[in-house]
Tab-separated table of N, CA and C in Angstrom:
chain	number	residue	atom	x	y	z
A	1	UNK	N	77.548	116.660	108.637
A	1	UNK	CA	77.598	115.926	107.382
A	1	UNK	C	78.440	114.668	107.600
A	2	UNK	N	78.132	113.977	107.541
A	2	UNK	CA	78.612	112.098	107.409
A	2	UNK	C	79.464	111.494	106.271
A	3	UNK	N	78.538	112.377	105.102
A	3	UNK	CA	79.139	111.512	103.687
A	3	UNK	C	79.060	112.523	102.566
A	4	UNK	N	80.349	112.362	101.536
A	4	UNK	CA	80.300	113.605	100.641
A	4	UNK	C	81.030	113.071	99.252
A	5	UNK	N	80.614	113.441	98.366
A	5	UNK	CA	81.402	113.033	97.313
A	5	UNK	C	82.098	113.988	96.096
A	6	UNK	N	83.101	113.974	95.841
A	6	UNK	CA	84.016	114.763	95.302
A	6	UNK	C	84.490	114.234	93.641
A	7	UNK	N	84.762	114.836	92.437
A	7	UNK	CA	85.016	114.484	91.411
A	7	UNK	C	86.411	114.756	90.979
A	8	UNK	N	86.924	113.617	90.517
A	8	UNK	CA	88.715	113.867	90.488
A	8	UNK	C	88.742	113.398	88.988
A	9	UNK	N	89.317	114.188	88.059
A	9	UNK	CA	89.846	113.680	86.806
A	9	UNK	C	91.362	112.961	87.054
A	10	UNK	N	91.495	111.950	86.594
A	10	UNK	CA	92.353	111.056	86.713
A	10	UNK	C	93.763	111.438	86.060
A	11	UNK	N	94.569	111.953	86.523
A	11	UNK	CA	96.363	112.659	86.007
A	11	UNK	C	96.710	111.731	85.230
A	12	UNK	N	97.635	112.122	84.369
A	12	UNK	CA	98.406	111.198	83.703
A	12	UNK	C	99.972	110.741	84.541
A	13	UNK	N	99.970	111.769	85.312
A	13	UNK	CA	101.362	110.798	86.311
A	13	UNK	C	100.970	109.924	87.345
A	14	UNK	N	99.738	110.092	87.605
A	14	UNK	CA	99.041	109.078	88.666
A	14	UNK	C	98.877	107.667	88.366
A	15	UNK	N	99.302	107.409	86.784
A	15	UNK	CA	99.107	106.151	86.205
A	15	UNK	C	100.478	105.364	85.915
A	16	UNK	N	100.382	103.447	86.207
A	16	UNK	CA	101.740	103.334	85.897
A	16	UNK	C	101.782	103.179	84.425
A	17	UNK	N	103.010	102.342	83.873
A	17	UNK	CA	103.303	102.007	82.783
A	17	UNK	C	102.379	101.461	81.984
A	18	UNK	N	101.291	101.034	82.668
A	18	UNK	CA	100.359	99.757	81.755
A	18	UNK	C	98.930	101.017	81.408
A	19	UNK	N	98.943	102.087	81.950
A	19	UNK	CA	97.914	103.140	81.679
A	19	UNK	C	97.013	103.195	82.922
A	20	UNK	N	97.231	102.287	83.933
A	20	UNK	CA	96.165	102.157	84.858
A	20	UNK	C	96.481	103.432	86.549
A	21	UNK	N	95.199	103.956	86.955
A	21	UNK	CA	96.187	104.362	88.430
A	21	UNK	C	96.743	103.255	88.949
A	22	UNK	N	98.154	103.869	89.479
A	22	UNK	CA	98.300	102.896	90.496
A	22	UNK	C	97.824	102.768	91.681
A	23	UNK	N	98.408	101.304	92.236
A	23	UNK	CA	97.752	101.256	93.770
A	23	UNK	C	97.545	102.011	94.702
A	24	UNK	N	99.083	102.928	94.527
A	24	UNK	CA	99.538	104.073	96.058
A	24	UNK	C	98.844	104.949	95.777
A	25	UNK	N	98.305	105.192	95.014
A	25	UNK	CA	97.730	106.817	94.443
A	25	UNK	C	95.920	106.710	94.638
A	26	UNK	N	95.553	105.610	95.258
A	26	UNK	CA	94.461	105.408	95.983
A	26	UNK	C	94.331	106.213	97.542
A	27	UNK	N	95.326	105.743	97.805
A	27	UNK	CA	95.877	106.790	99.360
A	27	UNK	C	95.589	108.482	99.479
A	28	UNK	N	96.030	108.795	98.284
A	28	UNK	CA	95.839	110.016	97.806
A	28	UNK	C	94.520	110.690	98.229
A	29	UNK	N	93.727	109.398	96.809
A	29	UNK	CA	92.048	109.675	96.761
A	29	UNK	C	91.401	109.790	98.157
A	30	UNK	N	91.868	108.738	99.043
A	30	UNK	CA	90.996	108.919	100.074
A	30	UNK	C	91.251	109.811	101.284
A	31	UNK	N	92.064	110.218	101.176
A	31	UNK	CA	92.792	111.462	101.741
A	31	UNK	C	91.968	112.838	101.339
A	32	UNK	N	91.975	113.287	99.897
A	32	UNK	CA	91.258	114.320	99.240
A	32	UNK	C	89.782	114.048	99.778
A	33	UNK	N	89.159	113.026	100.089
A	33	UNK	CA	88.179	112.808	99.849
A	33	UNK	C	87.939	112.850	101.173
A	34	UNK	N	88.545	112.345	102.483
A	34	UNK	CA	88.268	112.676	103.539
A	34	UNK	C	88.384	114.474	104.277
A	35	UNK	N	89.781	114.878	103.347
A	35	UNK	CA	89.608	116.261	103.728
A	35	UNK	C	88.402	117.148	103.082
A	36	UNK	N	87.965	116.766	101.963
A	36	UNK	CA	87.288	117.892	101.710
A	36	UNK	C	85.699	117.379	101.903
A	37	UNK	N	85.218	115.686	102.649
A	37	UNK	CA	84.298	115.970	103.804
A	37	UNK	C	83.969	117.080	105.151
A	38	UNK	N	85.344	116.495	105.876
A	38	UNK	CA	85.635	117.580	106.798
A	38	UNK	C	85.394	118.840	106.536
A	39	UNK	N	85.605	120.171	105.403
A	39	UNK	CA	85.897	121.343	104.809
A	39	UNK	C	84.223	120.939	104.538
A	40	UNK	N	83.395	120.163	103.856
A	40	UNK	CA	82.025	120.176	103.805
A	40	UNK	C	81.197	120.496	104.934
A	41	UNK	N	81.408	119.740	105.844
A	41	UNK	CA	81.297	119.526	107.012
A	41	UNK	C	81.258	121.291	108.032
A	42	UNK	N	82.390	122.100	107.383
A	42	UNK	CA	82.373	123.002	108.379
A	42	UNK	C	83.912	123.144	108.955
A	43	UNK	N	84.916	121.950	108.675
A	43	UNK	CA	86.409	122.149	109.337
A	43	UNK	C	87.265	122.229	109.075
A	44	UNK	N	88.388	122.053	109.399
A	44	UNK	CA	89.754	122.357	108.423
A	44	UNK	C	90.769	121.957	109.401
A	45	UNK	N	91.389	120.604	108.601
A	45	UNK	CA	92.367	119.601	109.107
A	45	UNK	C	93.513	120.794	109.815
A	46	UNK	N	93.824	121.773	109.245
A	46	UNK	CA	94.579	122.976	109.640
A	46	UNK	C	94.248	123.263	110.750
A	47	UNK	N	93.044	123.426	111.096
A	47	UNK	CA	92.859	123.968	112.458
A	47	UNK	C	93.600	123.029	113.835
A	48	UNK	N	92.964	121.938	113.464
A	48	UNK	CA	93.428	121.120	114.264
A	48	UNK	C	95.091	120.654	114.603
A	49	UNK	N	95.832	121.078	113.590
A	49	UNK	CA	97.137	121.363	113.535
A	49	UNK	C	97.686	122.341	114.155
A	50	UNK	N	96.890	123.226	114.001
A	50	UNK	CA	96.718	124.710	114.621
A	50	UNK	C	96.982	124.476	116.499
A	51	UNK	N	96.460	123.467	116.729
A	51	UNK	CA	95.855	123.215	118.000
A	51	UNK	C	97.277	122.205	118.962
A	52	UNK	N	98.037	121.582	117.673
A	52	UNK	CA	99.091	120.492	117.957
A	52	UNK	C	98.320	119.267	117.714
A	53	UNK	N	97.486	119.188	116.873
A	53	UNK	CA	96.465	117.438	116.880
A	53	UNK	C	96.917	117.356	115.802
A	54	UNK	N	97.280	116.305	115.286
A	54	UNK	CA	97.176	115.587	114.145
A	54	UNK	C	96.343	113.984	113.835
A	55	UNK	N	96.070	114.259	112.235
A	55	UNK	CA	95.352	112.678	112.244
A	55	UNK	C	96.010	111.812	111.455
A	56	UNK	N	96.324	110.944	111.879
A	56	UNK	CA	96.800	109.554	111.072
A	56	UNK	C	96.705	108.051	110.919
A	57	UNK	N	96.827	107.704	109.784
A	57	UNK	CA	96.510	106.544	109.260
A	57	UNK	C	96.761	105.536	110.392
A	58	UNK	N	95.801	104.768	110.490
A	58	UNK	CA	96.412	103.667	112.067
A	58	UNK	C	96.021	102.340	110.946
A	59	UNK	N	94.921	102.281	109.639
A	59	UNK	CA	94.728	100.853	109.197
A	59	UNK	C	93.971	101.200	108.128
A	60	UNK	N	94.329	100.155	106.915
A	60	UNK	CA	94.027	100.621	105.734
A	60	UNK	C	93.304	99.326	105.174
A	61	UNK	N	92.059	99.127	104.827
A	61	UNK	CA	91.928	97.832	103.946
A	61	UNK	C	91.237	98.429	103.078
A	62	UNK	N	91.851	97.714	101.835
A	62	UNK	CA	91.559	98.270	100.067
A	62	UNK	C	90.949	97.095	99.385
A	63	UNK	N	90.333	97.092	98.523
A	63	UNK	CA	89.896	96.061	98.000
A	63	UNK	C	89.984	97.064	96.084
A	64	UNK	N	90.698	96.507	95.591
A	64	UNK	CA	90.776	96.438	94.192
A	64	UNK	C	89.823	95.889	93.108
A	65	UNK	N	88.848	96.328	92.378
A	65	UNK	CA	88.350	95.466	91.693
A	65	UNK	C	87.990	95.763	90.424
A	66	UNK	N	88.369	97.079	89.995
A	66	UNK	CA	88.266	97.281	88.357
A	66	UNK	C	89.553	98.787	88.167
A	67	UNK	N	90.318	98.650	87.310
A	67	UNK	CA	91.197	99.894	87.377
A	67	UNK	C	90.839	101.225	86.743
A	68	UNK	N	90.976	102.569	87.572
A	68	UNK	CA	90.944	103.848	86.899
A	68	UNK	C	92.093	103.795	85.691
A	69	UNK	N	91.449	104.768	84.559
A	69	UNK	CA	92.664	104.943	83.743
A	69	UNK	C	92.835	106.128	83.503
A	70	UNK	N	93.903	107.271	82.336
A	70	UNK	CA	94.108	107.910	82.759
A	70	UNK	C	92.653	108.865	82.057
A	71	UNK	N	92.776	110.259	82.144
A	71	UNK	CA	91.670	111.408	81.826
A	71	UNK	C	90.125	110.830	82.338
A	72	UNK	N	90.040	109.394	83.026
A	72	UNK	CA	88.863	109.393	83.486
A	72	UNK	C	88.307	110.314	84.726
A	73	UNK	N	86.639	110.473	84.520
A	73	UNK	CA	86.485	111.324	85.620
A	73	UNK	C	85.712	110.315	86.913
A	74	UNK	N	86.384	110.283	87.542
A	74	UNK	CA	86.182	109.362	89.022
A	74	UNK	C	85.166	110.177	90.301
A	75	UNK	N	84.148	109.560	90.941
A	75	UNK	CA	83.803	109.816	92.243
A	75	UNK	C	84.557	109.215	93.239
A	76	UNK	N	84.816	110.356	94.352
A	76	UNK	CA	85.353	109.634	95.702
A	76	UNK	C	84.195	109.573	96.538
A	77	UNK	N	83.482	108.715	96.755
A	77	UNK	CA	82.863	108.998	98.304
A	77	UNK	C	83.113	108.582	99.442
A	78	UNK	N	83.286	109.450	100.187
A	78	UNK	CA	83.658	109.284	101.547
A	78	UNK	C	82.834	108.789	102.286
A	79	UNK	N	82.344	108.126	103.862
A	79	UNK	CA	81.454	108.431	104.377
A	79	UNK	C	81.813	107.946	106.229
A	80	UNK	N	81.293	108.356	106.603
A	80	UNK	CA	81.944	108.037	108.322
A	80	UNK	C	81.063	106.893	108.740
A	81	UNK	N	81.779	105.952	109.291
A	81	UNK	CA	81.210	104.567	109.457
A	81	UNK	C	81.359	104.557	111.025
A	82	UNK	N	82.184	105.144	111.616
A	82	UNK	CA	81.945	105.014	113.069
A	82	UNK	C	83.095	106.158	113.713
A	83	UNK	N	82.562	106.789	114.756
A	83	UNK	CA	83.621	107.721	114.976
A	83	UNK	C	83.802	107.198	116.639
A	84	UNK	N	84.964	106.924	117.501
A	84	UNK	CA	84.313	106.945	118.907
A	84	UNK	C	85.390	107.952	119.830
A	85	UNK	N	85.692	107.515	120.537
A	85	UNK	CA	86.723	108.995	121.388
A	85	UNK	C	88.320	108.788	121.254
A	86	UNK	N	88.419	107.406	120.406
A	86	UNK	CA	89.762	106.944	120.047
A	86	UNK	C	89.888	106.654	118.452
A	87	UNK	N	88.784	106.849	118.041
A	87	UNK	CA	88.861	106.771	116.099
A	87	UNK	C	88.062	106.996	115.524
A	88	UNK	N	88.280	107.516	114.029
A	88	UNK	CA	87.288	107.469	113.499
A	88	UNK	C	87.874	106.578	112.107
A	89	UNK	N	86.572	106.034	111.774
A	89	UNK	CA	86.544	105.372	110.550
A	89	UNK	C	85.794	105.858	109.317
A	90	UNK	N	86.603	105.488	107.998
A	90	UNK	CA	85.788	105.726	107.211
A	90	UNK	C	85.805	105.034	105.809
A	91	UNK	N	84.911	105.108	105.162
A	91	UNK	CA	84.757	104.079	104.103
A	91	UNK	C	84.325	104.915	103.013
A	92	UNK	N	85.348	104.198	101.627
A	92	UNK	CA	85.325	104.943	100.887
A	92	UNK	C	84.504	103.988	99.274
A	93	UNK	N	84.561	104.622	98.386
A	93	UNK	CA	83.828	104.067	97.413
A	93	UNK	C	84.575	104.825	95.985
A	94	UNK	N	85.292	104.042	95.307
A	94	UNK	CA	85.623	104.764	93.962
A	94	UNK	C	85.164	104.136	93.030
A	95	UNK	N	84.311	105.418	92.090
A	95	UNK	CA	83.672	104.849	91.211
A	95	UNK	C	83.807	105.627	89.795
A	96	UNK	N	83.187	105.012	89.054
A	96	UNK	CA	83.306	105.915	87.153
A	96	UNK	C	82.303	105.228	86.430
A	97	UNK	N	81.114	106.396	86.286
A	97	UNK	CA	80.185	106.169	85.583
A	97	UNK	C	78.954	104.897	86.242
A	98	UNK	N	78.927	105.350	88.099
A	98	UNK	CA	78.730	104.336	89.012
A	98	UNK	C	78.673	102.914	88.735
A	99	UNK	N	79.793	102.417	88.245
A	99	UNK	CA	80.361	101.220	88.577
A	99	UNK	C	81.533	101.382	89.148
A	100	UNK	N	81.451	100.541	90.659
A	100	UNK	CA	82.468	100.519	91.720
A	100	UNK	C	84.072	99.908	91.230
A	101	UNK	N	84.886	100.825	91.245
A	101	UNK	CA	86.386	100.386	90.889
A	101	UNK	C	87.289	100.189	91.925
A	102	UNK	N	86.707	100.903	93.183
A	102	UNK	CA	87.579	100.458	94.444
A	102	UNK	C	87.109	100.669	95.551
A	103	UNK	N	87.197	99.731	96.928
A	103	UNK	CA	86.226	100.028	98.136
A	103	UNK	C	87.069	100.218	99.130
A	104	UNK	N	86.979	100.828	100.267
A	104	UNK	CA	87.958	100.637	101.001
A	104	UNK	C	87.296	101.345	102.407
A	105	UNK	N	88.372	100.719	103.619
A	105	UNK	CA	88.458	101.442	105.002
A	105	UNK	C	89.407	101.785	105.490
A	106	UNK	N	89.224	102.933	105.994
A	106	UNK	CA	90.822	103.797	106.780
A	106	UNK	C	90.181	104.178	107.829
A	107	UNK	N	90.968	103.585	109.146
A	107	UNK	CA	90.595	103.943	110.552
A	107	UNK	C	91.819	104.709	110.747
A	108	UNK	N	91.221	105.940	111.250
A	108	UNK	CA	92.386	107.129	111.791
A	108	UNK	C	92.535	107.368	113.321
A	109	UNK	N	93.577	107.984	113.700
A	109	UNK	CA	93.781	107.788	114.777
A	109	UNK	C	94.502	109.287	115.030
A	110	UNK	N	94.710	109.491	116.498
A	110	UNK	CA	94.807	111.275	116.485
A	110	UNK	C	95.921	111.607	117.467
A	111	UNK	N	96.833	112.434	116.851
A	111	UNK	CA	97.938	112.049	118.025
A	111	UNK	C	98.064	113.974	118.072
A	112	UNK	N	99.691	114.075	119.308
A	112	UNK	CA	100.247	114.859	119.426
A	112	UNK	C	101.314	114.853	118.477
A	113	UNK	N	101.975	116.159	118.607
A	113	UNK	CA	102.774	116.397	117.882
A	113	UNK	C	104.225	115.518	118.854
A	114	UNK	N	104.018	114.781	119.760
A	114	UNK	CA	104.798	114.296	120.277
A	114	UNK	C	104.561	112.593	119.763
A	115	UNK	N	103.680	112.397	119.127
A	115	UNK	CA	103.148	111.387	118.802
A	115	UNK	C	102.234	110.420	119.380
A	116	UNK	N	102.054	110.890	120.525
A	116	UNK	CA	100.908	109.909	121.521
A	116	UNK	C	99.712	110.347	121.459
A	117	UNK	N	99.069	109.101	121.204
A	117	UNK	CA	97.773	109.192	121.166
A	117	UNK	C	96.733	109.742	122.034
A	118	UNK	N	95.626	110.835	121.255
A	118	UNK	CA	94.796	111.614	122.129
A	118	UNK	C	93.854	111.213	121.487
A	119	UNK	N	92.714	111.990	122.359
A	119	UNK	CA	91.269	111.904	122.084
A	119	UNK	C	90.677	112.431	120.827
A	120	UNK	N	90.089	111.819	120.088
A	120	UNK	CA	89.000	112.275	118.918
A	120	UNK	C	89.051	113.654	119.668
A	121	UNK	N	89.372	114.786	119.213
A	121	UNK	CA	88.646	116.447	119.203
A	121	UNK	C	87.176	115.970	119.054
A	122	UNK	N	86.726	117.094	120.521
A	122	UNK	CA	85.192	117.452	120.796
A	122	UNK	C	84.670	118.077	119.677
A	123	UNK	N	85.697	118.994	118.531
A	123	UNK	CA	84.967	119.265	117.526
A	123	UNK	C	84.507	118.449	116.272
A	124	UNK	N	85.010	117.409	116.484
A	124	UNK	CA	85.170	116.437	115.119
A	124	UNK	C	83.630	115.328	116.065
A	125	UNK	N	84.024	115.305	117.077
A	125	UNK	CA	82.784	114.705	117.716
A	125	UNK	C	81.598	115.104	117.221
A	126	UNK	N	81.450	117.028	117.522
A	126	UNK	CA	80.086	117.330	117.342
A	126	UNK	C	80.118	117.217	115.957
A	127	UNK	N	81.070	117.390	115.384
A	127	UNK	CA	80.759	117.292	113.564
A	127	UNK	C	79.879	116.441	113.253
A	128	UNK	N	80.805	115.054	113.776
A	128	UNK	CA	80.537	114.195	112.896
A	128	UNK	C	79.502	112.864	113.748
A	129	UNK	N	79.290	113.460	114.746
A	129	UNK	CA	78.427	112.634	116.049
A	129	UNK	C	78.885	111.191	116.099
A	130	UNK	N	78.950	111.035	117.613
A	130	UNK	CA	79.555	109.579	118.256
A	130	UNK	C	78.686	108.429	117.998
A	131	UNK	N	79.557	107.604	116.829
A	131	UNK	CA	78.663	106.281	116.287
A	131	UNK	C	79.432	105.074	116.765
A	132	UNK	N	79.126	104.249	117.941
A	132	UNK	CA	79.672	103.391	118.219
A	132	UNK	C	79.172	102.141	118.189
């Protein structure tokens, strides 16, 4: 599975003062939205923890263009834009009532628990097949 989409009702602490989500709490979304591809998919970020791998944020570009507010019900979609033996990418889409409220890319990157960088897992490979 490549691409998956998930439904998040919008918290009321997730919003700032003016009623809107805030910015940081986008991070969140695409986080939820990438793990529970993966868990679609067949995997579990756990395992791989399990193993000493971890995945993390290496680059983030967001593009802002209409704000969630609060009790709205939002789509995340996820979808894998390129995976290769040093990253995977992915691109996200937040929307309400499909009009697009926020777009974005997060390239991840996969380390040790020592922090140096390793290889994309052969399992996340076959998951999610090598798009270069």
């Amino acid at each position: 599975m490549r691409e998956n989409t998930i439904q998040h009702r919008v918290r009321y602490d997730e919003c700032d003062p003016m009623g809107f989500v805030h910015h940081s709490v986008y991070l969140q979304y695409f986080e939820m939205g990438r793990t529970e591809l993966l868990r679609a998919s067949g995997g579990r970020y756990r395992d791989m923890e399990d193993e000493g791998l971890l995945v993390v944020v290496a680059r983030v570009d967001c593009r802002y263009k209409s704000p969630a507010r609060y009790d709205d019900l939002i789509d995340i979609h996820t979808r894998i834009a390129e995976v290769t033996i040093g990253k995977i990418i992915h691109e996200y889409t937040i929307s309400l009532e499909s009009r697009t409220l926020v777009t974005a890319t997060v390239t991840l990157a996969v380390i040790n628990r020592e922090g140096r960088i390793q290889r994309v897992p052969q399992s996340l490979l076959d998951r999610y097949g090598t798009v270069a």
